[in-house]
Coordinates of C-alpha atoms and ligand atoms in Angstrom, one line a residue:
M1 CA 0.0 0.0 0.1
A2 CA 1.5 3.4 -1.1
E3 CA 2.2 6.0 1.7
T4 CA 0.2 9.2 1.3
Y5 CA 1.5 12.7 2.2
D6 CA 0.1 16.1 1.9
Y7 CA 2.7 17.3 -0.3
I8 CA 5.4 15.5 -2.3
I9 CA 8.4 17.6 -3.1
C10 CA 10.4 16.0 -6.0
G11 CA 14.0 17.4 -5.5
G12 CA 15.7 18.2 -2.3
G13 CA 18.1 20.8 -3.7
T14 CA 18.0 24.4 -3.0
C15 CA 14.1 25.2 -3.4
G16 CA 12.9 21.9 -2.3
P17 CA 14.0 21.9 1.3
V18 CA 12.8 25.7 1.6
I19 CA 9.4 24.6 0.6
A20 CA 9.4 21.6 2.8
G21 CA 10.6 23.6 5.8
R22 CA 8.1 26.2 5.5
L23 CA 5.1 23.9 4.7
S24 CA 6.1 21.7 7.8
E25 CA 5.7 24.8 10.0
D26 CA 2.1 23.8 10.0
P27 CA 2.3 20.5 12.2
S28 CA -1.0 19.2 10.6
L29 CA 0.8 18.9 7.2
K30 CA 2.7 15.9 6.3
V31 CA 5.5 16.6 3.8
L32 CA 7.7 14.2 1.8
V33 CA 11.0 15.2 0.1
L34 CA 12.5 12.9 -2.6
E35 CA 16.1 13.7 -3.4
A36 CA 18.2 11.8 -5.9
G37 CA 21.5 12.4 -4.2
N38 CA 22.8 11.6 -0.8
P39 CA 22.4 13.4 2.6
S40 CA 25.0 16.2 2.8
K41 CA 25.5 16.2 6.6
D42 CA 28.9 14.6 6.8
M43 CA 30.4 15.8 3.5
D44 CA 33.0 18.3 4.5
D45 CA 33.7 19.5 0.9
V46 CA 30.2 20.8 1.1
H47 CA 30.7 22.5 4.4
M48 CA 34.0 24.0 3.5
P49 CA 33.1 27.0 0.9
G50 CA 36.6 27.0 -0.6
A51 CA 36.2 23.2 -1.7
W52 CA 33.4 23.8 -4.0
T53 CA 35.1 22.4 -7.2
K54 CA 35.6 18.9 -5.4
N55 CA 31.6 18.4 -5.8
H56 CA 31.6 19.2 -9.7
S57 CA 31.9 15.5 -10.8
G58 CA 31.2 12.0 -9.5
H59 CA 28.2 11.1 -7.1
T60 CA 27.5 14.7 -5.8
D61 CA 26.9 15.9 -9.4
W62 CA 24.5 15.2 -12.3
N63 CA 27.5 15.1 -14.7
I64 CA 25.8 17.0 -17.4
V65 CA 27.7 18.0 -20.5
S66 CA 26.4 20.5 -23.1
T67 CA 26.0 19.6 -26.7
P68 CA 28.9 21.1 -28.9
Q69 CA 28.5 24.9 -28.8
A70 CA 28.6 26.5 -32.3
G71 CA 29.0 29.9 -30.6
L72 CA 32.1 28.6 -28.8
N73 CA 33.8 27.1 -31.8
G74 CA 32.3 23.6 -31.0
K75 CA 33.4 23.5 -27.4
V76 CA 31.5 21.2 -25.0
C77 CA 30.9 22.6 -21.5
N78 CA 30.6 20.8 -18.2
L79 CA 27.4 21.9 -16.5
P80 CA 27.7 21.1 -12.8
R81 CA 24.5 20.7 -10.8
G82 CA 24.5 19.5 -7.2
R83 CA 23.1 15.9 -6.5
L84 CA 22.8 15.9 -2.8
L85 CA 20.5 17.1 -0.1
G86 CA 20.8 20.8 -0.5
G87 CA 21.5 20.4 -4.3
S88 CA 23.5 23.3 -5.9
S89 CA 23.4 25.4 -2.8
G90 CA 25.8 23.0 -1.4
T91 CA 28.2 23.0 -4.2
N92 CA 28.0 26.6 -5.5
G93 CA 30.3 29.5 -4.9
T94 CA 28.2 31.1 -1.9
I95 CA 27.9 34.4 -3.7
C96 CA 24.8 36.4 -2.9
V97 CA 24.1 39.0 -5.7
R98 CA 20.3 39.5 -5.9
G99 CA 20.2 41.6 -9.1
V100 CA 18.3 44.7 -9.4
K101 CA 14.5 45.2 -8.9
Q102 CA 13.8 46.0 -12.5
D103 CA 14.9 42.4 -13.5
Y104 CA 12.0 41.0 -11.6
D105 CA 9.5 43.7 -12.6
D106 CA 10.3 42.7 -16.2
W107 CA 8.8 39.3 -15.4
G108 CA 5.5 41.0 -15.8
F109 CA 3.4 40.0 -12.7
P110 CA 2.8 42.1 -9.5
E111 CA 3.2 38.9 -7.6
W112 CA 6.8 38.6 -8.9
S113 CA 7.9 42.4 -8.8
G114 CA 11.3 43.5 -7.6
D115 CA 9.8 44.5 -4.2
E116 CA 8.1 41.1 -3.7
M117 CA 11.2 39.2 -4.6
F118 CA 13.6 41.3 -2.4
R119 CA 11.0 40.7 0.4
A120 CA 11.1 36.9 -0.3
M121 CA 14.8 36.8 -0.5
K122 CA 15.2 38.6 2.9
K123 CA 12.7 36.1 4.4
A124 CA 15.3 33.3 3.9
E125 CA 18.0 35.2 5.6
T126 CA 19.7 35.7 8.9
F127 CA 22.3 38.3 8.3
H128 CA 25.4 38.6 10.4
P129 CA 26.8 42.1 10.4
K130 CA 30.7 42.5 10.5
E131 CA 32.4 45.7 12.1
W132 CA 34.4 46.3 9.1
F133 CA 31.4 46.1 6.7
P134 CA 28.9 49.0 6.5
H135 CA 25.6 47.1 5.6
V136 CA 22.2 48.6 4.7
E137 CA 20.0 47.7 7.6
D138 CA 16.8 47.4 5.7
A139 CA 18.2 45.4 2.8
H140 CA 18.7 42.2 5.0
G141 CA 16.5 39.7 6.9
Y142 CA 17.5 38.7 10.5
D143 CA 15.6 35.4 11.3
G144 CA 15.6 33.1 8.2
P145 CA 17.2 29.7 8.2
L146 CA 19.9 30.9 5.9
H147 CA 23.0 32.3 7.5
I148 CA 24.6 35.2 5.4
A149 CA 27.7 37.3 6.1
P150 CA 30.2 39.3 4.2
A151 CA 33.2 37.4 3.2
L152 CA 36.5 37.8 5.2
P153 CA 38.0 41.3 5.2
P154 CA 39.3 41.7 1.5
L155 CA 42.8 40.6 0.8
P156 CA 45.1 43.3 -0.8
I157 CA 44.2 42.3 -4.4
A158 CA 40.6 42.8 -3.7
E159 CA 41.3 46.2 -2.3
R160 CA 43.2 47.0 -5.4
M161 CA 40.3 45.9 -7.6
F162 CA 38.0 48.3 -5.7
E163 CA 40.6 51.0 -6.6
N164 CA 40.4 49.8 -10.1
F165 CA 36.5 50.0 -10.2
K166 CA 36.3 53.4 -8.7
S167 CA 39.0 55.0 -10.9
K168 CA 37.0 53.7 -14.0
G169 CA 33.6 55.3 -13.1
L170 CA 32.0 52.6 -10.8
P171 CA 31.4 54.2 -7.5
Y172 CA 31.9 52.2 -4.2
R173 CA 28.6 51.3 -2.6
P174 CA 29.5 48.5 -0.1
D175 CA 26.1 46.6 0.1
M176 CA 24.8 47.3 -3.4
F177 CA 24.3 43.8 -4.1
S178 CA 21.6 43.4 -1.5
T179 CA 19.7 46.5 -2.2
G180 CA 18.8 45.9 -5.8
E181 CA 19.1 49.6 -6.8
T182 CA 22.5 50.3 -8.3
P183 CA 23.3 49.1 -12.1
N184 CA 26.8 50.8 -12.1
G185 CA 29.1 50.4 -9.1
C186 CA 31.1 48.3 -7.0
G187 CA 30.8 46.7 -3.5
H188 CA 31.1 43.4 -1.6
A189 CA 29.0 40.3 -2.5
M190 CA 27.5 38.6 0.8
R191 CA 28.0 34.9 1.2
T192 CA 26.1 31.9 2.5
T193 CA 29.0 31.3 4.8
Y194 CA 28.9 31.9 8.5
E195 CA 32.0 31.3 10.9
G196 CA 33.8 29.6 8.0
R197 CA 31.0 27.1 7.2
R198 CA 28.6 27.0 4.3
T199 CA 25.0 27.3 5.2
T200 CA 22.7 25.4 2.5
A201 CA 18.9 24.9 1.9
A202 CA 19.3 21.7 3.6
D203 CA 19.4 23.6 6.8
Y204 CA 15.7 24.4 6.4
I205 CA 14.8 20.8 7.4
T206 CA 17.8 19.2 9.0
A207 CA 19.8 19.6 12.4
D208 CA 17.9 22.1 14.6
Q209 CA 15.1 22.6 12.0
E210 CA 14.4 18.9 11.7
R211 CA 10.5 18.2 12.1
S212 CA 8.6 15.0 12.6
N213 CA 6.1 15.9 9.8
V214 CA 9.0 16.0 7.2
T215 CA 9.9 12.6 5.7
I216 CA 13.3 12.9 3.6
I217 CA 14.2 10.0 1.2
C218 CA 17.6 10.3 -0.3
N219 CA 18.8 8.3 -3.2
A220 CA 15.2 8.5 -4.6
T221 CA 15.3 9.5 -8.3
V222 CA 11.9 10.6 -9.3
D223 CA 10.9 9.0 -12.5
K224 CA 7.7 10.7 -13.0
V225 CA 4.6 12.4 -11.5
I226 CA 1.5 10.2 -11.5
L227 CA -1.4 11.9 -13.3
E228 CA -4.9 10.8 -13.4
R229 CA -7.9 12.2 -15.3
G230 CA -11.1 12.8 -13.3
A231 CA -14.6 12.2 -14.3
D232 CA -14.9 15.7 -15.4
G233 CA -11.8 15.5 -17.6
T234 CA -9.5 17.3 -15.2
L235 CA -6.0 16.0 -15.2
E236 CA -4.6 15.9 -11.7
A237 CA -1.4 15.0 -9.9
K238 CA -1.9 12.1 -7.7
G239 CA 1.7 11.1 -6.6
A240 CA 5.1 10.2 -7.7
E241 CA 7.1 7.2 -8.7
Y242 CA 10.8 7.0 -7.7
V243 CA 13.6 4.6 -8.2
D244 CA 16.3 3.9 -5.6
K245 CA 19.8 3.0 -6.2
D246 CA 19.0 -0.7 -6.4
S247 CA 16.5 0.0 -9.2
N248 CA 13.5 -0.6 -7.0
R249 CA 10.4 1.4 -7.9
T250 CA 8.1 3.0 -5.3
R251 CA 4.9 4.9 -5.6
V252 CA 3.9 7.4 -3.3
N253 CA 0.5 9.4 -3.1
T254 CA -0.5 12.7 -2.4
S255 CA -3.7 14.1 -0.9
R256 CA -3.0 17.7 -1.9
E257 CA -0.2 18.6 -4.3
V258 CA 3.1 17.3 -6.0
I259 CA 5.8 20.1 -6.2
V260 CA 8.6 19.6 -8.8
A261 CA 11.8 21.2 -7.6
G262 CA 14.5 19.4 -9.8
G263 CA 16.2 22.5 -11.0
T264 CA 16.5 23.9 -14.5
Y265 CA 17.9 21.0 -16.2
C266 CA 15.9 18.1 -14.3
S267 CA 12.5 19.7 -13.7
P268 CA 11.6 19.7 -17.5
A269 CA 13.0 16.0 -17.6
I270 CA 10.7 15.0 -14.8
L271 CA 7.7 16.8 -16.5
M272 CA 8.4 15.2 -19.9
R273 CA 8.8 11.7 -18.3
S274 CA 5.4 12.3 -16.9
G275 CA 3.9 13.1 -20.4
I276 CA 4.0 17.0 -19.9
G277 CA 6.0 18.9 -22.6
P278 CA 6.2 19.5 -26.4
K279 CA 4.2 16.9 -28.2
K280 CA 6.9 16.2 -30.7
D281 CA 9.6 15.6 -28.1
L282 CA 7.4 13.3 -26.0
E283 CA 6.5 11.1 -29.1
A284 CA 10.1 11.0 -30.1
V285 CA 11.1 9.2 -26.8
G286 CA 7.7 7.2 -26.5
V287 CA 6.0 9.1 -23.7
P288 CA 2.2 9.2 -24.0
V289 CA 1.2 12.7 -24.2
Q290 CA -0.8 14.0 -21.2
V291 CA -0.5 17.7 -21.8
D292 CA 1.2 19.2 -25.0
L293 CA 3.0 22.2 -23.3
P294 CA 5.5 23.4 -25.9
G295 CA 7.5 25.5 -23.4
V296 CA 8.7 22.6 -21.2
G297 CA 12.5 22.5 -21.7
E298 CA 12.6 25.5 -24.0
N299 CA 13.8 29.1 -23.2
L300 CA 17.1 28.0 -21.5
Q301 CA 19.3 30.9 -20.4
D302 CA 22.5 30.8 -18.7
H303 CA 24.8 33.9 -17.9
Q304 CA 27.8 33.4 -20.2
L305 CA 30.9 33.7 -17.9
I306 CA 34.5 34.2 -18.8
F307 CA 37.9 33.9 -16.7
M308 CA 40.8 36.0 -17.8
Y309 CA 44.1 35.6 -16.1
Y310 CA 46.8 38.2 -15.1
E311 CA 50.2 37.8 -13.4
L312 CA 51.3 40.2 -10.6
K313 CA 54.9 41.5 -10.1
E314 CA 54.4 41.6 -6.3
A315 CA 54.2 39.0 -3.7
D316 CA 51.7 38.8 -0.8
L317 CA 48.8 40.5 -2.5
T318 CA 47.1 37.3 -3.4
D319 CA 46.4 34.0 -1.6
D320 CA 48.5 31.9 -3.9
A321 CA 51.1 31.0 -1.1
R322 CA 48.6 28.9 0.8
V323 CA 46.4 27.8 -2.2
N324 CA 48.8 27.1 -5.0
H325 CA 52.5 27.1 -3.8
D326 CA 51.9 24.7 -0.8
P327 CA 52.1 21.2 -2.3
N328 CA 49.8 20.0 0.6
A329 CA 47.3 22.9 0.3
Y330 CA 44.1 20.9 0.6
E331 CA 45.3 18.6 3.6
N332 CA 46.6 21.6 5.5
G333 CA 43.5 23.7 4.7
H334 CA 41.2 20.8 5.7
K335 CA 43.0 20.3 9.0
E336 CA 42.8 24.0 9.8
W337 CA 39.3 24.1 9.0
M338 CA 38.4 21.0 11.1
E339 CA 40.3 22.5 14.0
K340 CA 39.3 26.1 13.9
K341 CA 36.9 26.6 10.8
T342 CA 39.5 29.1 9.4
G343 CA 42.1 29.0 6.7
W344 CA 41.7 29.2 2.8
L345 CA 39.0 26.4 2.6
A346 CA 36.7 28.5 4.9
N347 CA 36.0 31.2 2.2
F348 CA 35.2 31.1 -1.5
P349 CA 38.3 32.9 -3.1
F350 CA 36.6 35.8 -4.8
G351 CA 37.3 39.5 -3.9
A352 CA 35.5 42.6 -5.3
F353 CA 32.3 42.8 -7.2
G354 CA 31.0 45.4 -9.7
F355 CA 28.1 46.1 -12.2
A356 CA 28.5 48.2 -15.2
R357 CA 26.3 49.8 -17.9
L358 CA 28.4 49.4 -21.1
N359 CA 25.6 50.1 -23.8
D360 CA 27.0 53.7 -24.3
R361 CA 30.4 52.2 -25.3
L362 CA 28.9 50.1 -28.0
E363 CA 26.6 52.9 -29.2
R364 CA 29.7 55.0 -29.7
D365 CA 31.9 52.4 -31.3
S366 CA 29.8 49.8 -33.1
E367 CA 27.5 50.4 -36.0
E368 CA 26.3 46.9 -35.7
W369 CA 25.0 47.7 -32.3
R370 CA 23.5 51.0 -33.2
N371 CA 21.6 49.0 -35.8
F372 CA 19.8 46.6 -33.5
P373 CA 16.1 47.2 -32.8
R374 CA 15.1 48.1 -29.3
R375 CA 12.0 49.0 -27.3
E376 CA 11.5 52.5 -26.1
G377 CA 13.6 53.3 -23.0
R378 CA 15.5 49.9 -23.5
D379 CA 18.8 49.0 -25.0
P380 CA 19.4 46.2 -27.6
M381 CA 19.5 43.7 -24.6
D382 CA 16.2 45.1 -23.6
L383 CA 17.6 46.5 -20.4
T384 CA 16.8 49.8 -18.9
E385 CA 19.3 52.3 -17.6
T386 CA 18.6 50.9 -14.2
Q387 CA 19.9 47.4 -15.1
P388 CA 23.6 46.4 -15.5
N389 CA 24.9 45.0 -18.9
M390 CA 27.7 43.1 -17.2
E391 CA 28.9 41.9 -13.8
F392 CA 32.6 41.8 -12.9
F393 CA 34.7 40.2 -10.1
N394 CA 38.0 39.0 -9.4
T395 CA 39.6 36.0 -7.7
I396 CA 42.0 36.5 -4.9
C397 CA 44.5 34.0 -6.3
Y398 CA 44.9 31.8 -9.3
G399 CA 41.7 29.6 -9.3
G400 CA 38.5 29.0 -11.0
P401 CA 36.7 26.0 -12.7
P402 CA 38.7 22.7 -12.7
E403 CA 39.7 23.1 -16.5
Y404 CA 42.2 25.9 -15.5
T405 CA 45.3 24.2 -14.4
D406 CA 48.2 26.6 -14.9
F407 CA 48.9 27.0 -11.4
P408 CA 51.6 29.4 -10.4
K409 CA 54.7 28.1 -8.7
E410 CA 56.6 29.8 -6.0
G411 CA 57.6 33.3 -7.0
Q412 CA 54.6 33.7 -9.3
W413 CA 51.3 35.3 -8.3
A414 CA 48.2 35.4 -10.4
F415 CA 44.5 36.3 -10.2
S416 CA 41.5 36.4 -12.6
M417 CA 39.0 38.9 -13.7
C418 CA 35.7 37.3 -14.4
A419 CA 33.1 38.9 -16.5
F420 CA 29.6 37.8 -17.1
L421 CA 26.7 39.0 -19.4
C422 CA 23.4 40.3 -18.0
G423 CA 20.4 40.4 -20.1
L424 CA 21.5 37.7 -22.5
Q425 CA 19.5 37.2 -25.5
S426 CA 20.5 33.5 -26.6
R427 CA 18.1 30.8 -25.9
G428 CA 18.8 27.1 -25.6
E429 CA 16.9 23.9 -24.7
V430 CA 16.7 20.8 -22.6
K431 CA 15.2 17.5 -23.6
I432 CA 15.3 14.0 -22.5
K433 CA 17.3 11.4 -24.3
S434 CA 15.4 8.5 -23.1
L435 CA 12.9 7.4 -20.4
D436 CA 15.9 6.5 -18.1
P437 CA 15.6 8.8 -15.0
F438 CA 19.3 8.3 -14.4
Q439 CA 20.4 9.5 -17.7
P440 CA 21.4 13.1 -17.7
P441 CA 19.2 15.2 -20.2
Y442 CA 20.3 16.8 -23.4
V443 CA 21.4 20.3 -22.7
D444 CA 22.0 22.9 -25.5
P445 CA 22.5 26.4 -24.0
R446 CA 23.4 27.8 -27.5
Y447 CA 26.0 30.1 -25.7
L448 CA 26.9 33.2 -27.7
D449 CA 24.2 32.3 -30.3
D450 CA 22.9 35.8 -30.6
R451 CA 25.3 38.3 -32.0
R452 CA 24.3 41.0 -29.2
D453 CA 25.7 38.5 -26.6
L454 CA 29.0 38.3 -28.5
L455 CA 29.2 42.0 -28.9
M456 CA 28.5 42.9 -25.3
M457 CA 30.6 40.1 -23.8
S458 CA 33.5 41.3 -26.0
E459 CA 32.9 44.8 -24.7
G460 CA 32.7 43.5 -21.2
V461 CA 36.3 41.7 -21.3
R462 CA 37.6 44.8 -23.1
F463 CA 36.4 46.9 -20.2
A464 CA 37.6 44.3 -17.7
N465 CA 41.2 44.3 -19.3
E466 CA 41.1 48.2 -19.1
L467 CA 40.1 47.9 -15.2
V468 CA 43.2 45.8 -14.7
M469 CA 45.7 47.4 -17.1
E470 CA 44.7 51.0 -16.5
G471 CA 42.9 51.1 -13.3
A472 CA 44.4 52.9 -10.2
G473 CA 44.7 49.7 -8.1
T474 CA 46.7 47.6 -10.5
K475 CA 48.1 49.3 -13.4
D476 CA 51.5 49.4 -11.9
I477 CA 51.8 46.1 -10.4
V478 CA 50.6 43.7 -13.3
K479 CA 53.2 42.1 -15.5
G480 CA 50.7 41.1 -18.2
G481 CA 48.3 38.2 -19.0
W482 CA 48.7 34.7 -17.5
P483 CA 49.8 32.1 -18.1
P484 CA 53.3 33.3 -19.2
G485 CA 53.2 34.0 -23.0
A486 CA 49.6 35.1 -23.0
E487 CA 49.1 38.3 -25.0
H488 CA 45.4 39.2 -24.2
H489 CA 46.4 42.2 -22.0
K490 CA 47.4 44.0 -25.2
Y491 CA 44.1 43.7 -27.1
K492 CA 42.4 47.0 -27.6
T493 CA 39.2 46.6 -29.7
N494 CA 36.0 44.6 -29.4
E495 CA 37.0 42.7 -32.7
Q496 CA 40.2 41.6 -31.1
W497 CA 38.5 40.4 -28.1
Q498 CA 35.8 38.3 -29.9
P499 CA 38.1 35.1 -30.7
F500 CA 39.2 35.1 -27.0
V501 CA 35.5 35.2 -26.0
K502 CA 34.5 32.4 -28.2
K503 CA 37.4 30.4 -26.8
Y504 CA 37.1 30.9 -23.1
T505 CA 33.4 31.6 -22.4
S506 CA 31.7 29.0 -20.6
T507 CA 28.8 28.4 -18.0
S508 CA 28.3 30.7 -15.1
Y509 CA 26.3 27.8 -13.5
H510 CA 23.1 29.9 -13.7
P511 CA 20.7 28.1 -15.9
G512 CA 17.0 29.0 -15.6
G513 CA 13.9 29.4 -17.9
T514 CA 12.9 26.0 -18.9
C515 CA 9.5 25.9 -17.2
K516 CA 8.9 29.6 -17.4
L517 CA 6.4 31.6 -15.6
G518 CA 4.0 33.2 -17.9
K519 CA 0.4 34.4 -18.7
K520 CA -2.2 31.8 -20.0
D521 CA -2.1 33.4 -23.5
D522 CA 1.5 32.8 -23.8
K523 CA 1.9 29.6 -25.5
M524 CA 5.4 28.9 -24.2
A525 CA 4.4 29.4 -20.5
V526 CA 4.6 26.3 -18.3
V527 CA 3.3 27.8 -14.9
D528 CA 1.0 30.5 -13.9
Q529 CA 1.9 33.3 -11.3
Y530 CA 1.2 30.8 -8.5
L531 CA 3.6 28.3 -10.1
Q532 CA 0.8 25.9 -11.0
V533 CA 1.6 23.9 -14.3
Y534 CA -1.0 24.8 -17.0
G535 CA -3.4 21.9 -17.6
V536 CA -2.7 20.0 -14.4
K537 CA -4.5 20.3 -11.0
G538 CA -2.2 20.0 -7.8
L539 CA 1.0 20.3 -9.8
R540 CA 3.5 23.1 -9.3
V541 CA 7.1 23.6 -10.4
A542 CA 9.3 25.7 -8.0
D543 CA 12.9 26.3 -8.9
C544 CA 15.2 28.5 -11.1
S545 CA 13.4 26.8 -14.2
V546 CA 10.4 29.2 -13.7
M547 CA 12.4 32.3 -14.2
P548 CA 11.1 33.8 -17.6
T549 CA 14.3 35.8 -17.8
L550 CA 17.5 35.6 -15.9
H551 CA 18.1 38.5 -13.4
S552 CA 21.4 40.4 -13.4
G553 CA 23.1 38.6 -10.6
H554 CA 23.7 35.1 -9.3
T555 CA 20.8 32.7 -9.2
M556 CA 21.0 31.3 -5.6
M557 CA 19.2 34.1 -4.0
P558 CA 16.2 34.2 -6.4
A559 CA 16.0 30.5 -5.9
F560 CA 15.4 31.1 -2.2
G561 CA 13.0 33.9 -3.1
I562 CA 11.1 31.6 -5.5
A563 CA 10.9 28.8 -2.9
E564 CA 9.7 31.2 -0.2
K565 CA 7.0 32.5 -2.3
A566 CA 6.0 29.1 -3.6
A567 CA 5.5 27.9 0.0
E568 CA 3.3 30.8 0.7
Y569 CA 1.2 30.2 -2.4
V570 CA 0.9 26.5 -1.4
L571 CA -0.1 27.4 2.1
Q572 CA -2.7 29.9 0.9
A573 CA -4.4 27.3 -1.2
A574 CA -4.1 24.9 1.5
H575 CA -6.0 27.2 3.9
A576 CA -8.6 28.2 1.4
V577 CA -9.3 24.4 0.7
D578 CA -9.5 23.8 4.6
L579 CA -11.9 26.8 5.0
Q580 CA -14.2 25.3 2.3
Ligands
FAD601 C1 29.0 25.2 -9.4 C2 28.2 26.1 -9.2 C3 28.4 27.4 -8.6 C4 27.3 28.3 -8.4 N1 27.7 29.4 -7.9 C5 26.8 30.2 -7.4 C6 27.0 31.3 -6.5 O1 28.1 31.6 -6.1 N2 26.0 32.2 -6.3 C7 24.8 32.0 -6.8 O2 23.9 32.8 -6.4 N3 24.5 30.9 -7.5 C8 25.4 30.2 -7.8 N4 25.2 28.9 -8.4 C9 23.8 28.7 -9.0 C10 22.8 28.4 -7.8 O3 23.3 27.5 -6.8 C11 21.5 27.7 -8.4 O4 20.9 28.5 -9.4 C12 20.5 27.2 -7.4 O5 21.0 26.6 -6.4 C13 19.5 26.4 -8.0 O6 18.6 26.0 -7.2 P1 17.4 25.0 -7.8 O7 16.5 24.7 -6.5 O8 16.8 25.6 -9.0 O9 18.2 23.7 -8.3 P2 19.2 22.7 -7.4 O10 19.7 23.3 -6.2 O11 20.0 22.2 -8.4 O12 18.1 21.5 -6.9 C14 17.8 20.5 -7.7 C15 17.6 19.2 -6.8 O13 16.7 18.4 -7.5 C16 17.4 17.0 -7.4 N5 16.8 16.3 -8.4 C17 16.9 16.5 -9.9 N6 16.2 15.7 -10.5 C18 15.7 14.8 -9.6 C19 14.9 13.6 -9.6 N7 14.6 13.1 -10.9 N8 14.5 13.1 -8.5 C20 14.9 13.5 -7.4 N9 15.6 14.6 -7.2 C21 16.2 15.2 -8.3 C22 18.8 17.4 -7.6 O14 19.7 16.4 -7.0 C23 19.0 18.6 -6.7 O15 19.3 18.3 -5.3 C24 26.1 28.0 -8.7 C25 25.8 26.6 -9.2 C26 26.7 25.8 -9.3 C27 26.2 24.3 -9.7

């Protein structure tokens, strides 16, 4: 006999545990979380923020690889996604950049306005002030399960980067990434790290937040949502079927709702295996069509990110001595973290952050740019003057994704400038390759597919290079590009940067959009403003896949906001039913 729960949450990543935690505050509700990965409680590499790349393959990851990307000269990109309780909030960079309010206003619903999303993001947060950091009191929450604090006081290379930003027209507004009001400036990105330890979404339902009305089943890969058609023809979610690691199948029933929270790549896959999606794609893999929803898996967006490296002439400005010169860096860092929760692994190694509007530069220099159509009051990326075109940040030593392996040796010091594109115009897709729930989905992000993305990315790296080579903080201490022999520090024009951009652009780990929120008359919309799947009763999607467009920032904080709001809508519906 199948167990019955009020709510079944498919995916115990970032959004899933938030929703479970909030729903279970009502002790009368019985909640089930099904997570494909393992519990994360004993994984040190999850709790040490600096160990993030250790989780980007193997059993803690979905091991998704993109299709060859035409915009990147045919390159394939690894697309890490956390597969563990806490999901990508346990494997990410801990950076909290919430975007600007206009990003959410652009979603087109009063329920999802900038003010609403910033309220919901604050609800998740307990902010821990630091004496050295002038935070904006109102911008933060103080009683949520997610512990957020500024990173460690900046290393000299981060201070130098702030000098660069300021000298190049980006004023210093220390807490700008929490207020959502500055499209052009520099400041500090808060972190989901407190006292040297990462805090994840799993904290909503584990340790001191554990509740007897939440059941968590790990190693439970959801195959599909069980749908049944009632006598009046309404299609309704009645439960879910999952497969454990020994391939046993189990059905669980719901008396109220199923909430899919598998993330941008896996939520559309769960819907498609359940018969919800574009008819032709479902038929191609032999799934009987329950709802022909053409938007499922479409509209994939991912901020395109690039790392550009530089070598310094001077010692002691970066953290290279501890991170790259020490042959036992990981062992020593781990030991210090175990004993004191300090050391290089207690911090995600990024320094100063900036937003910039660069539209004017392209308007000035590029005829192609000037010829792109635009809406009134918007640039060709469809952004207003209140939204940034690019985000910039620097690493505090040589480091980055695992493919970068030119580690400096003793006597060498390097860092990177990172640039990512806001308002991107390229759109990709996710599909399932088969009915096997363990097979990673087909993912084609179509990076740099749209010319506007290539032009703005190239302008972004051109500006980033000017920051480093001409900015007041580093112009006298940079030797040139890294690794030795690199010439990129000499490039001057947008055209010169384009081949570099095509070669080195990759994922920013921020996919969204594949089950997009939209109005009923939008045939590509998958969920309505309450995150209910069109055409099915009792089924919602709540994770980054619902974002119709990506905000300008990093996607973890909006994930928390989306989940907090999803829980509010689910509870409102529950109370309305109970009143009846
Ligand atoms: C390497 C990396 C670095 C990043 N850095 C940052 C950063 O510094 N700052 C920032 O803001 N954002 C960052 N992000 C992005 C951010 O972490 C994510 O956008 C956000 O956490 C996504 O939340 P989600 O709930 O949509 O998906 P996820 O957190 O990925 O959760 C989905 C969950 O569903 C589970 N699941 C999927 N399919 C099934 C199934 N069939 N059955 C059962 N369970 C299933 C998964 O295992 C996972 O636990 C990063 C992401 C990564 C991967």
